[in-house]
């Protein structure tokens, strides 16, 4: 099983970016999916998660600016980021709880995509 993240880049303050993360491999089922981020010198923090039924969670600092969604048919999770601020600069990692063929539920991580908010 692999998670492939994409969509990071350089954006000016107030701008928008959309991150995508697709899970592939011997997948039987996918439960919660989400996005985490880690800024230089900081610990990794949870940004947003979404259940298989579509219920979202957002950390306070992004609530109202970011929107998480998923396409269950494609095993893909998205993060629409609007009104970006310099403090959103970080490496963003996707995460998913996946049931693979012949195994129990396990968490998987994507490789990380860099988001830089700067003028």
mmCIF file of N, CA and C in Angstrom:
data_model
loop_
_atom_site.group_PDB
_atom_site.id
_atom_site.type_symbol
_atom_site.label_atom_id
_atom_site.label_comp_id
_atom_site.label_asym_id
_atom_site.label_seq_id
_atom_site.Cartn_x
_atom_site.Cartn_y
_atom_site.Cartn_z
ATOM 1 N N UNK A 1 0.848 -1.187 0.000
ATOM 2 C CA UNK A 1 0.000 0.000 0.000
ATOM 3 C C UNK A 1 0.886 1.240 0.000
ATOM 4 N N UNK A 2 0.518 2.224 -0.825
ATOM 5 C CA UNK A 2 1.254 3.491 -0.898
ATOM 6 C C UNK A 2 0.280 4.652 -0.893
ATOM 7 N N UNK A 3 0.736 5.767 -0.302
ATOM 8 C CA UNK A 3 0.005 7.019 -0.372
ATOM 9 C C UNK A 3 0.873 8.019 -1.129
ATOM 10 N N UNK A 4 0.335 8.596 -2.175
ATOM 11 C CA UNK A 4 1.064 9.538 -3.009
ATOM 12 C C UNK A 4 0.410 10.910 -2.902
ATOM 13 N N UNK A 5 1.147 11.849 -2.301
ATOM 14 C CA UNK A 5 0.633 13.210 -2.120
ATOM 15 C C UNK A 5 1.166 14.127 -3.208
ATOM 16 N N UNK A 6 0.368 15.129 -3.539
ATOM 17 C CA UNK A 6 0.779 16.117 -4.535
ATOM 18 C C UNK A 6 0.041 17.423 -4.293
ATOM 19 N N UNK A 7 0.519 18.486 -4.946
ATOM 20 C CA UNK A 7 -0.187 19.754 -4.905
ATOM 21 C C UNK A 7 0.479 20.859 -4.124
ATOM 22 N N UNK A 8 1.576 20.576 -3.454
ATOM 23 C CA UNK A 8 2.266 21.619 -2.719
ATOM 24 C C UNK A 8 2.945 22.611 -3.635
ATOM 25 N N UNK A 9 3.453 23.687 -3.046
ATOM 26 C CA UNK A 9 4.151 24.685 -3.836
ATOM 27 C C UNK A 9 4.282 25.995 -3.097
ATOM 28 N N UNK A 10 4.671 27.018 -3.840
ATOM 29 C CA UNK A 10 4.845 28.362 -3.292
ATOM 30 C C UNK A 10 3.619 29.209 -3.631
ATOM 31 N N UNK A 11 3.077 29.873 -2.620
ATOM 32 C CA UNK A 11 1.899 30.713 -2.828
ATOM 33 C C UNK A 11 2.035 31.949 -1.959
ATOM 34 N N UNK A 12 1.466 33.040 -2.425
ATOM 35 C CA UNK A 12 1.506 34.279 -1.653
ATOM 36 C C UNK A 12 0.472 34.256 -0.537
ATOM 37 N N UNK A 13 0.693 35.011 0.507
ATOM 38 C CA UNK A 13 -0.311 35.099 1.571
ATOM 39 C C UNK A 13 -1.667 35.500 1.001
ATOM 40 N N UNK A 14 -2.698 34.832 1.486
ATOM 41 C CA UNK A 14 -4.039 35.066 0.975
ATOM 42 C C UNK A 14 -4.413 34.173 -0.185
ATOM 43 N N UNK A 15 -3.445 33.451 -0.714
ATOM 44 C CA UNK A 15 -3.692 32.588 -1.850
ATOM 45 C C UNK A 15 -4.255 31.230 -1.462
ATOM 46 N N UNK A 16 -4.391 30.369 -2.466
ATOM 47 C CA UNK A 16 -4.999 29.048 -2.272
ATOM 48 C C UNK A 16 -4.147 27.963 -2.903
ATOM 49 N N UNK A 17 -4.257 26.782 -2.333
ATOM 50 C CA UNK A 17 -3.661 25.578 -2.880
ATOM 51 C C UNK A 17 -4.581 24.402 -2.595
ATOM 52 N N UNK A 18 -4.482 23.387 -3.438
ATOM 53 C CA UNK A 18 -5.245 22.160 -3.213
ATOM 54 C C UNK A 18 -4.294 20.977 -3.193
ATOM 55 N N UNK A 19 -4.285 20.266 -2.089
ATOM 56 C CA UNK A 19 -3.475 19.068 -1.960
ATOM 57 C C UNK A 19 -4.324 17.837 -2.262
ATOM 58 N N UNK A 20 -3.675 16.839 -2.849
ATOM 59 C CA UNK A 20 -4.337 15.562 -3.126
ATOM 60 C C UNK A 20 -3.472 14.432 -2.604
ATOM 61 N N UNK A 21 -4.109 13.347 -2.218
ATOM 62 C CA UNK A 21 -3.371 12.170 -1.749
ATOM 63 C C UNK A 21 -4.156 10.929 -2.134
ATOM 64 N N UNK A 22 -3.544 10.097 -2.960
ATOM 65 C CA UNK A 22 -4.202 8.888 -3.445
ATOM 66 C C UNK A 22 -3.551 7.641 -2.844
ATOM 67 N N UNK A 23 -4.387 6.767 -2.332
ATOM 68 C CA UNK A 23 -3.917 5.495 -1.804
ATOM 69 C C UNK A 23 -4.037 4.426 -2.887
ATOM 70 N N UNK A 24 -3.012 3.577 -2.977
ATOM 71 C CA UNK A 24 -3.027 2.521 -3.988
ATOM 72 C C UNK A 24 -2.391 1.252 -3.422
ATOM 73 N N UNK A 25 -2.626 0.154 -4.087
ATOM 74 C CA UNK A 25 -2.087 -1.116 -3.628
ATOM 75 C C UNK A 25 -3.207 -2.095 -3.327
ATOM 76 N N UNK A 26 -2.869 -3.100 -2.518
ATOM 77 C CA UNK A 26 -3.839 -4.146 -2.181
ATOM 78 C C UNK A 26 -4.758 -3.678 -1.054
ATOM 79 N N UNK A 27 -5.673 -2.792 -1.401
ATOM 80 C CA UNK A 27 -6.557 -2.157 -0.418
ATOM 81 C C UNK A 27 -7.903 -2.855 -0.382
ATOM 82 N N UNK A 28 -8.292 -3.235 0.827
ATOM 83 C CA UNK A 28 -9.617 -3.811 1.028
ATOM 84 C C UNK A 28 -10.600 -2.721 1.442
ATOM 85 N N UNK A 29 -10.155 -1.872 2.354
ATOM 86 C CA UNK A 29 -11.036 -0.801 2.838
ATOM 87 C C UNK A 29 -10.181 0.327 3.402
ATOM 88 N N UNK A 30 -10.752 1.538 3.410
ATOM 89 C CA UNK A 30 -10.083 2.719 3.948
ATOM 90 C C UNK A 30 -10.998 3.363 4.971
ATOM 91 N N UNK A 31 -10.474 3.628 6.148
ATOM 92 C CA UNK A 31 -11.277 4.273 7.192
ATOM 93 C C UNK A 31 -10.938 5.763 7.215
ATOM 94 N N UNK A 32 -10.513 6.273 8.337
ATOM 95 C CA UNK A 32 -10.203 7.703 8.419
ATOM 96 C C UNK A 32 -9.030 8.076 7.511
ATOM 97 N N UNK A 33 -9.130 9.258 6.898
ATOM 98 C CA UNK A 33 -8.038 9.840 6.124
ATOM 99 C C UNK A 33 -7.796 11.250 6.649
ATOM 100 N N UNK A 34 -6.580 11.733 6.465
ATOM 101 C CA UNK A 34 -6.329 13.063 7.003
ATOM 102 C C UNK A 34 -5.028 13.672 6.540
ATOM 103 N N UNK A 35 -4.830 14.904 7.007
ATOM 104 C CA UNK A 35 -3.635 15.670 6.705
ATOM 105 C C UNK A 35 -2.989 16.154 8.000
ATOM 106 N N UNK A 36 -1.682 16.045 8.038
ATOM 107 C CA UNK A 36 -0.869 16.540 9.135
ATOM 108 C C UNK A 36 0.188 17.460 8.536
ATOM 109 N N UNK A 37 0.798 18.271 9.372
ATOM 110 C CA UNK A 37 1.870 19.129 8.869
ATOM 111 C C UNK A 37 2.956 19.282 9.922
ATOM 112 N N UNK A 38 4.154 19.576 9.417
ATOM 113 C CA UNK A 38 5.292 19.776 10.301
ATOM 114 C C UNK A 38 6.121 20.936 9.769
ATOM 115 N N UNK A 39 6.178 21.992 10.569
ATOM 116 C CA UNK A 39 6.997 23.151 10.240
ATOM 117 C C UNK A 39 8.390 22.962 10.832
ATOM 118 N N UNK A 40 9.401 23.637 10.290
ATOM 119 C CA UNK A 40 10.762 23.491 10.813
ATOM 120 C C UNK A 40 10.829 23.779 12.311
ATOM 121 N N UNK A 41 11.401 22.854 13.058
ATOM 122 C CA UNK A 41 11.552 23.035 14.499
ATOM 123 C C UNK A 41 10.327 22.699 15.309
ATOM 124 N N UNK A 42 9.249 22.313 14.617
ATOM 125 C CA UNK A 42 7.995 21.994 15.322
ATOM 126 C C UNK A 42 7.677 20.505 15.223
ATOM 127 N N UNK A 43 6.768 20.082 16.089
ATOM 128 C CA UNK A 43 6.302 18.709 16.032
ATOM 129 C C UNK A 43 5.221 18.599 14.959
ATOM 130 N N UNK A 44 5.030 17.378 14.470
ATOM 131 C CA UNK A 44 3.967 17.157 13.499
ATOM 132 C C UNK A 44 2.622 17.356 14.184
ATOM 133 N N UNK A 45 1.733 18.090 13.517
ATOM 134 C CA UNK A 45 0.418 18.348 14.091
ATOM 135 C C UNK A 45 -0.687 17.937 13.131
ATOM 136 N N UNK A 46 -1.809 17.571 13.701
ATOM 137 C CA UNK A 46 -2.966 17.201 12.912
ATOM 138 C C UNK A 46 -3.612 18.469 12.367
ATOM 139 N N UNK A 47 -3.908 18.466 11.075
ATOM 140 C CA UNK A 47 -4.551 19.617 10.441
ATOM 141 C C UNK A 47 -6.045 19.357 10.246
ATOM 142 N N UNK A 48 -6.357 18.248 9.601
ATOM 143 C CA UNK A 48 -7.749 17.911 9.323
ATOM 144 C C UNK A 48 -7.852 16.425 9.064
ATOM 145 N N UNK A 49 -8.997 15.854 9.452
ATOM 146 C CA UNK A 49 -9.268 14.453 9.169
ATOM 147 C C UNK A 49 -10.706 14.315 8.690
ATOM 148 N N UNK A 50 -10.979 13.190 8.067
ATOM 149 C CA UNK A 50 -12.328 12.932 7.570
ATOM 150 C C UNK A 50 -12.607 11.445 7.682
ATOM 151 N N UNK A 51 -13.793 11.115 8.185
ATOM 152 C CA UNK A 51 -14.161 9.721 8.331
ATOM 153 C C UNK A 51 -14.606 9.147 6.983
ATOM 154 N N UNK A 52 -14.795 7.849 6.954
ATOM 155 C CA UNK A 52 -15.257 7.218 5.718
ATOM 156 C C UNK A 52 -16.653 7.705 5.336
ATOM 157 N N UNK A 53 -17.402 8.174 6.320
ATOM 158 C CA UNK A 53 -18.735 8.705 6.065
ATOM 159 C C UNK A 53 -18.755 10.173 5.711
ATOM 160 N N UNK A 54 -17.569 10.800 5.756
ATOM 161 C CA UNK A 54 -17.482 12.200 5.340
ATOM 162 C C UNK A 54 -17.518 13.224 6.462
ATOM 163 N N UNK A 55 -17.436 12.808 7.702
ATOM 164 C CA UNK A 55 -17.439 13.767 8.806
ATOM 165 C C UNK A 55 -16.040 14.346 8.991
ATOM 166 N N UNK A 56 -15.923 15.684 8.938
ATOM 167 C CA UNK A 56 -14.604 16.300 9.022
ATOM 168 C C UNK A 56 -14.251 16.773 10.433
ATOM 169 N N UNK A 57 -12.971 16.905 10.639
ATOM 170 C CA UNK A 57 -12.426 17.545 11.836
ATOM 171 C C UNK A 57 -11.354 18.516 11.375
ATOM 172 N N UNK A 58 -11.286 19.692 12.016
ATOM 173 C CA UNK A 58 -10.255 20.678 11.701
ATOM 174 C C UNK A 58 -9.616 21.178 12.987
ATOM 175 N N UNK A 59 -8.320 21.371 12.949
ATOM 176 C CA UNK A 59 -7.691 22.050 14.066
ATOM 177 C C UNK A 59 -8.118 23.515 14.036
ATOM 178 N N UNK A 60 -8.117 24.147 15.179
ATOM 179 C CA UNK A 60 -8.675 25.504 15.291
ATOM 180 C C UNK A 60 -8.023 26.494 14.322
ATOM 181 N N UNK A 61 -6.731 26.370 14.120
ATOM 182 C CA UNK A 61 -6.016 27.375 13.331
ATOM 183 C C UNK A 61 -6.383 27.366 11.850
ATOM 184 N N UNK A 62 -7.005 26.307 11.361
ATOM 185 C CA UNK A 62 -7.356 26.243 9.939
ATOM 186 C C UNK A 62 -8.864 26.212 9.725
ATOM 187 N N UNK A 63 -9.625 26.093 10.786
ATOM 188 C CA UNK A 63 -11.079 26.011 10.671
ATOM 189 C C UNK A 63 -11.631 27.261 9.994
ATOM 190 N N UNK A 64 -12.415 27.042 8.944
ATOM 191 C CA UNK A 64 -12.974 28.165 8.192
ATOM 192 C C UNK A 64 -12.145 28.554 6.984
ATOM 193 N N UNK A 65 -10.914 28.069 6.920
ATOM 194 C CA UNK A 65 -10.038 28.378 5.778
ATOM 195 C C UNK A 65 -9.739 27.138 4.936
ATOM 196 N N UNK A 66 -9.634 25.995 5.584
ATOM 197 C CA UNK A 66 -9.319 24.745 4.887
ATOM 198 C C UNK A 66 -10.565 23.871 4.809
ATOM 199 N N UNK A 67 -10.646 23.081 3.740
ATOM 200 C CA UNK A 67 -11.738 22.127 3.579
ATOM 201 C C UNK A 67 -11.169 20.776 3.167
ATOM 202 N N UNK A 68 -11.491 19.754 3.944
ATOM 203 C CA UNK A 68 -11.057 18.400 3.624
ATOM 204 C C UNK A 68 -12.220 17.659 2.967
ATOM 205 N N UNK A 69 -11.897 16.849 1.968
ATOM 206 C CA UNK A 69 -12.906 16.034 1.296
ATOM 207 C C UNK A 69 -12.241 14.744 0.821
ATOM 208 N N UNK A 70 -13.067 13.811 0.382
ATOM 209 C CA UNK A 70 -12.516 12.548 -0.093
ATOM 210 C C UNK A 70 -13.393 11.957 -1.177
ATOM 211 N N UNK A 71 -12.762 11.149 -2.006
ATOM 212 C CA UNK A 71 -13.459 10.391 -3.035
ATOM 213 C C UNK A 71 -13.215 8.920 -2.709
ATOM 214 N N UNK A 72 -14.201 8.271 -2.147
ATOM 215 C CA UNK A 72 -14.007 6.887 -1.702
ATOM 216 C C UNK A 72 -13.760 5.935 -2.868
ATOM 217 N N UNK A 73 -14.328 6.228 -4.019
ATOM 218 C CA UNK A 73 -14.134 5.358 -5.181
ATOM 219 C C UNK A 73 -12.684 5.393 -5.661
ATOM 220 N N UNK A 74 -12.015 6.514 -5.409
ATOM 221 C CA UNK A 74 -10.627 6.673 -5.840
ATOM 222 C C UNK A 74 -9.639 6.548 -4.683
ATOM 223 N N UNK A 75 -10.152 6.285 -3.470
ATOM 224 C CA UNK A 75 -9.278 6.218 -2.281
ATOM 225 C C UNK A 75 -8.384 7.452 -2.199
ATOM 226 N N UNK A 76 -8.987 8.602 -2.405
ATOM 227 C CA UNK A 76 -8.236 9.856 -2.465
ATOM 228 C C UNK A 76 -8.812 10.859 -1.486
ATOM 229 N N UNK A 77 -7.922 11.581 -0.823
ATOM 230 C CA UNK A 77 -8.317 12.648 0.088
ATOM 231 C C UNK A 77 -7.736 13.961 -0.432
ATOM 232 N N UNK A 78 -8.495 15.029 -0.253
ATOM 233 C CA UNK A 78 -8.096 16.350 -0.726
ATOM 234 C C UNK A 78 -8.073 17.331 0.443
ATOM 235 N N UNK A 79 -7.269 18.377 0.291
ATOM 236 C CA UNK A 79 -7.275 19.474 1.249
ATOM 237 C C UNK A 79 -7.241 20.781 0.464
ATOM 238 N N UNK A 80 -8.362 21.475 0.450
ATOM 239 C CA UNK A 80 -8.440 22.788 -0.179
ATOM 240 C C UNK A 80 -8.045 23.823 0.859
ATOM 241 N N UNK A 81 -6.994 24.557 0.577
ATOM 242 C CA UNK A 81 -6.473 25.545 1.525
ATOM 243 C C UNK A 81 -6.656 26.937 0.953
ATOM 244 N N UNK A 82 -7.456 27.741 1.612
ATOM 245 C CA UNK A 82 -7.719 29.122 1.193
ATOM 246 C C UNK A 82 -7.196 30.100 2.246
ATOM 247 N N UNK A 83 -7.079 31.340 1.848
ATOM 248 C CA UNK A 83 -6.620 32.398 2.765
ATOM 249 C C UNK A 83 -5.353 31.978 3.504
ATOM 250 N N UNK A 84 -4.415 31.481 2.755
ATOM 251 C CA UNK A 84 -3.197 30.947 3.363
ATOM 252 C C UNK A 84 -2.388 32.036 4.055
ATOM 253 N N UNK A 85 -1.762 31.648 5.165
ATOM 254 C CA UNK A 85 -0.947 32.544 5.961
ATOM 255 C C UNK A 85 0.481 31.995 6.027
ATOM 256 N N UNK A 86 1.403 32.851 6.379
ATOM 257 C CA UNK A 86 2.798 32.425 6.458
ATOM 258 C C UNK A 86 2.966 31.282 7.459
ATOM 259 N N UNK A 87 2.149 31.293 8.507
ATOM 260 C CA UNK A 87 2.258 30.234 9.514
ATOM 261 C C UNK A 87 1.734 28.886 9.034
ATOM 262 N N UNK A 88 1.149 28.844 7.845
ATOM 263 C CA UNK A 88 0.741 27.568 7.255
ATOM 264 C C UNK A 88 1.908 26.880 6.541
ATOM 265 N N UNK A 89 3.031 27.563 6.427
ATOM 266 C CA UNK A 89 4.196 26.989 5.774
ATOM 267 C C UNK A 89 4.671 25.753 6.533
ATOM 268 N N UNK A 90 4.746 24.629 5.818
ATOM 269 C CA UNK A 90 5.128 23.364 6.444
ATOM 270 C C UNK A 90 5.185 22.279 5.380
ATOM 271 N N UNK A 91 5.707 21.138 5.771
ATOM 272 C CA UNK A 91 5.560 19.934 4.958
ATOM 273 C C UNK A 91 4.259 19.261 5.384
ATOM 274 N N UNK A 92 3.411 19.005 4.422
ATOM 275 C CA UNK A 92 2.103 18.410 4.691
ATOM 276 C C UNK A 92 2.156 16.916 4.346
ATOM 277 N N UNK A 93 1.680 16.111 5.281
ATOM 278 C CA UNK A 93 1.660 14.661 5.126
ATOM 279 C C UNK A 93 0.222 14.154 5.148
ATOM 280 N N UNK A 94 -0.086 13.241 4.237
ATOM 281 C CA UNK A 94 -1.393 12.608 4.304
ATOM 282 C C UNK A 94 -1.265 11.288 5.070
ATOM 283 N N UNK A 95 -2.388 10.893 5.624
ATOM 284 C CA UNK A 95 -2.443 9.702 6.458
ATOM 285 C C UNK A 95 -3.763 8.996 6.211
ATOM 286 N N UNK A 96 -3.735 7.668 6.273
ATOM 287 C CA UNK A 96 -4.965 6.911 6.100
ATOM 288 C C UNK A 96 -4.885 5.606 6.876
ATOM 289 N N UNK A 97 -5.993 5.232 7.447
ATOM 290 C CA UNK A 97 -6.129 3.921 8.099
ATOM 291 C C UNK A 97 -6.667 2.945 7.059
ATOM 292 N N UNK A 98 -5.846 1.944 6.735
ATOM 293 C CA UNK A 98 -6.151 1.075 5.602
ATOM 294 C C UNK A 98 -6.134 -0.382 6.001
ATOM 295 N N UNK A 99 -7.115 -1.111 5.508
ATOM 296 C CA UNK A 99 -7.151 -2.556 5.627
ATOM 297 C C UNK A 99 -6.661 -3.137 4.308
ATOM 298 N N UNK A 100 -5.492 -3.757 4.360
ATOM 299 C CA UNK A 100 -4.943 -4.337 3.140
ATOM 300 C C UNK A 100 -5.208 -5.841 3.110
ATOM 301 N N UNK A 101 -5.016 -6.434 1.950
ATOM 302 C CA UNK A 101 -5.298 -7.851 1.761
ATOM 303 C C UNK A 101 -4.485 -8.693 2.737
ATOM 304 N N UNK A 102 -5.152 -9.510 3.515
ATOM 305 C CA UNK A 102 -4.480 -10.434 4.413
ATOM 306 C C UNK A 102 -3.937 -9.825 5.683
ATOM 307 N N UNK A 103 -4.232 -8.516 5.954
ATOM 308 C CA UNK A 103 -3.692 -7.875 7.153
ATOM 309 C C UNK A 103 -4.799 -7.186 7.939
ATOM 310 N N UNK A 104 -4.429 -6.687 9.084
ATOM 311 C CA UNK A 104 -5.364 -5.916 9.880
ATOM 312 C C UNK A 104 -5.218 -4.442 9.536
ATOM 313 N N UNK A 105 -6.041 -3.629 10.143
ATOM 314 C CA UNK A 105 -6.003 -2.186 9.922
ATOM 315 C C UNK A 105 -4.649 -1.620 10.355
ATOM 316 N N UNK A 106 -4.077 -0.756 9.487
ATOM 317 C CA UNK A 106 -2.804 -0.116 9.789
ATOM 318 C C UNK A 106 -2.799 1.302 9.274
ATOM 319 N N UNK A 107 -2.079 2.204 9.948
ATOM 320 C CA UNK A 107 -1.936 3.573 9.442
ATOM 321 C C UNK A 107 -0.819 3.646 8.402
ATOM 322 N N UNK A 108 -1.070 4.405 7.351
ATOM 323 C CA UNK A 108 -0.072 4.627 6.312
ATOM 324 C C UNK A 108 0.131 6.122 6.127
ATOM 325 N N UNK A 109 1.358 6.491 5.729
ATOM 326 C CA UNK A 109 1.709 7.893 5.544
ATOM 327 C C UNK A 109 2.206 8.139 4.131
ATOM 328 N N UNK A 110 1.854 9.297 3.594
ATOM 329 C CA UNK A 110 2.415 9.740 2.337
ATOM 330 C C UNK A 110 3.798 10.327 2.544
ATOM 331 N N UNK A 111 4.435 10.697 1.440
ATOM 332 C CA UNK A 111 5.832 11.134 1.488
ATOM 333 C C UNK A 111 5.999 12.592 1.894
ATOM 334 N N UNK A 112 4.930 13.351 1.947
ATOM 335 C CA UNK A 112 5.043 14.758 2.323
ATOM 336 C C UNK A 112 5.149 15.653 1.104
ATOM 337 N N UNK A 113 4.469 16.788 1.182
ATOM 338 C CA UNK A 113 4.549 17.790 0.125
ATOM 339 C C UNK A 113 4.708 19.160 0.780
ATOM 340 N N UNK A 114 5.651 19.944 0.279
ATOM 341 C CA UNK A 114 6.004 21.217 0.895
ATOM 342 C C UNK A 114 5.066 22.332 0.444
ATOM 343 N N UNK A 115 4.517 23.030 1.415
ATOM 344 C CA UNK A 115 3.714 24.226 1.159
ATOM 345 C C UNK A 115 4.462 25.418 1.743
ATOM 346 N N UNK A 116 4.744 26.392 0.910
ATOM 347 C CA UNK A 116 5.443 27.597 1.340
ATOM 348 C C UNK A 116 4.572 28.799 1.046
ATOM 349 N N UNK A 117 4.243 29.547 2.084
ATOM 350 C CA UNK A 117 3.422 30.751 1.943
ATOM 351 C C UNK A 117 4.324 31.951 2.198
ATOM 352 N N UNK A 118 4.593 32.682 1.134
ATOM 353 C CA UNK A 118 5.535 33.789 1.245
ATOM 354 C C UNK A 118 5.316 34.777 0.108
ATOM 355 N N UNK A 119 5.560 36.035 0.396
ATOM 356 C CA UNK A 119 5.478 37.054 -0.650
ATOM 357 C C UNK A 119 6.847 37.268 -1.289
#
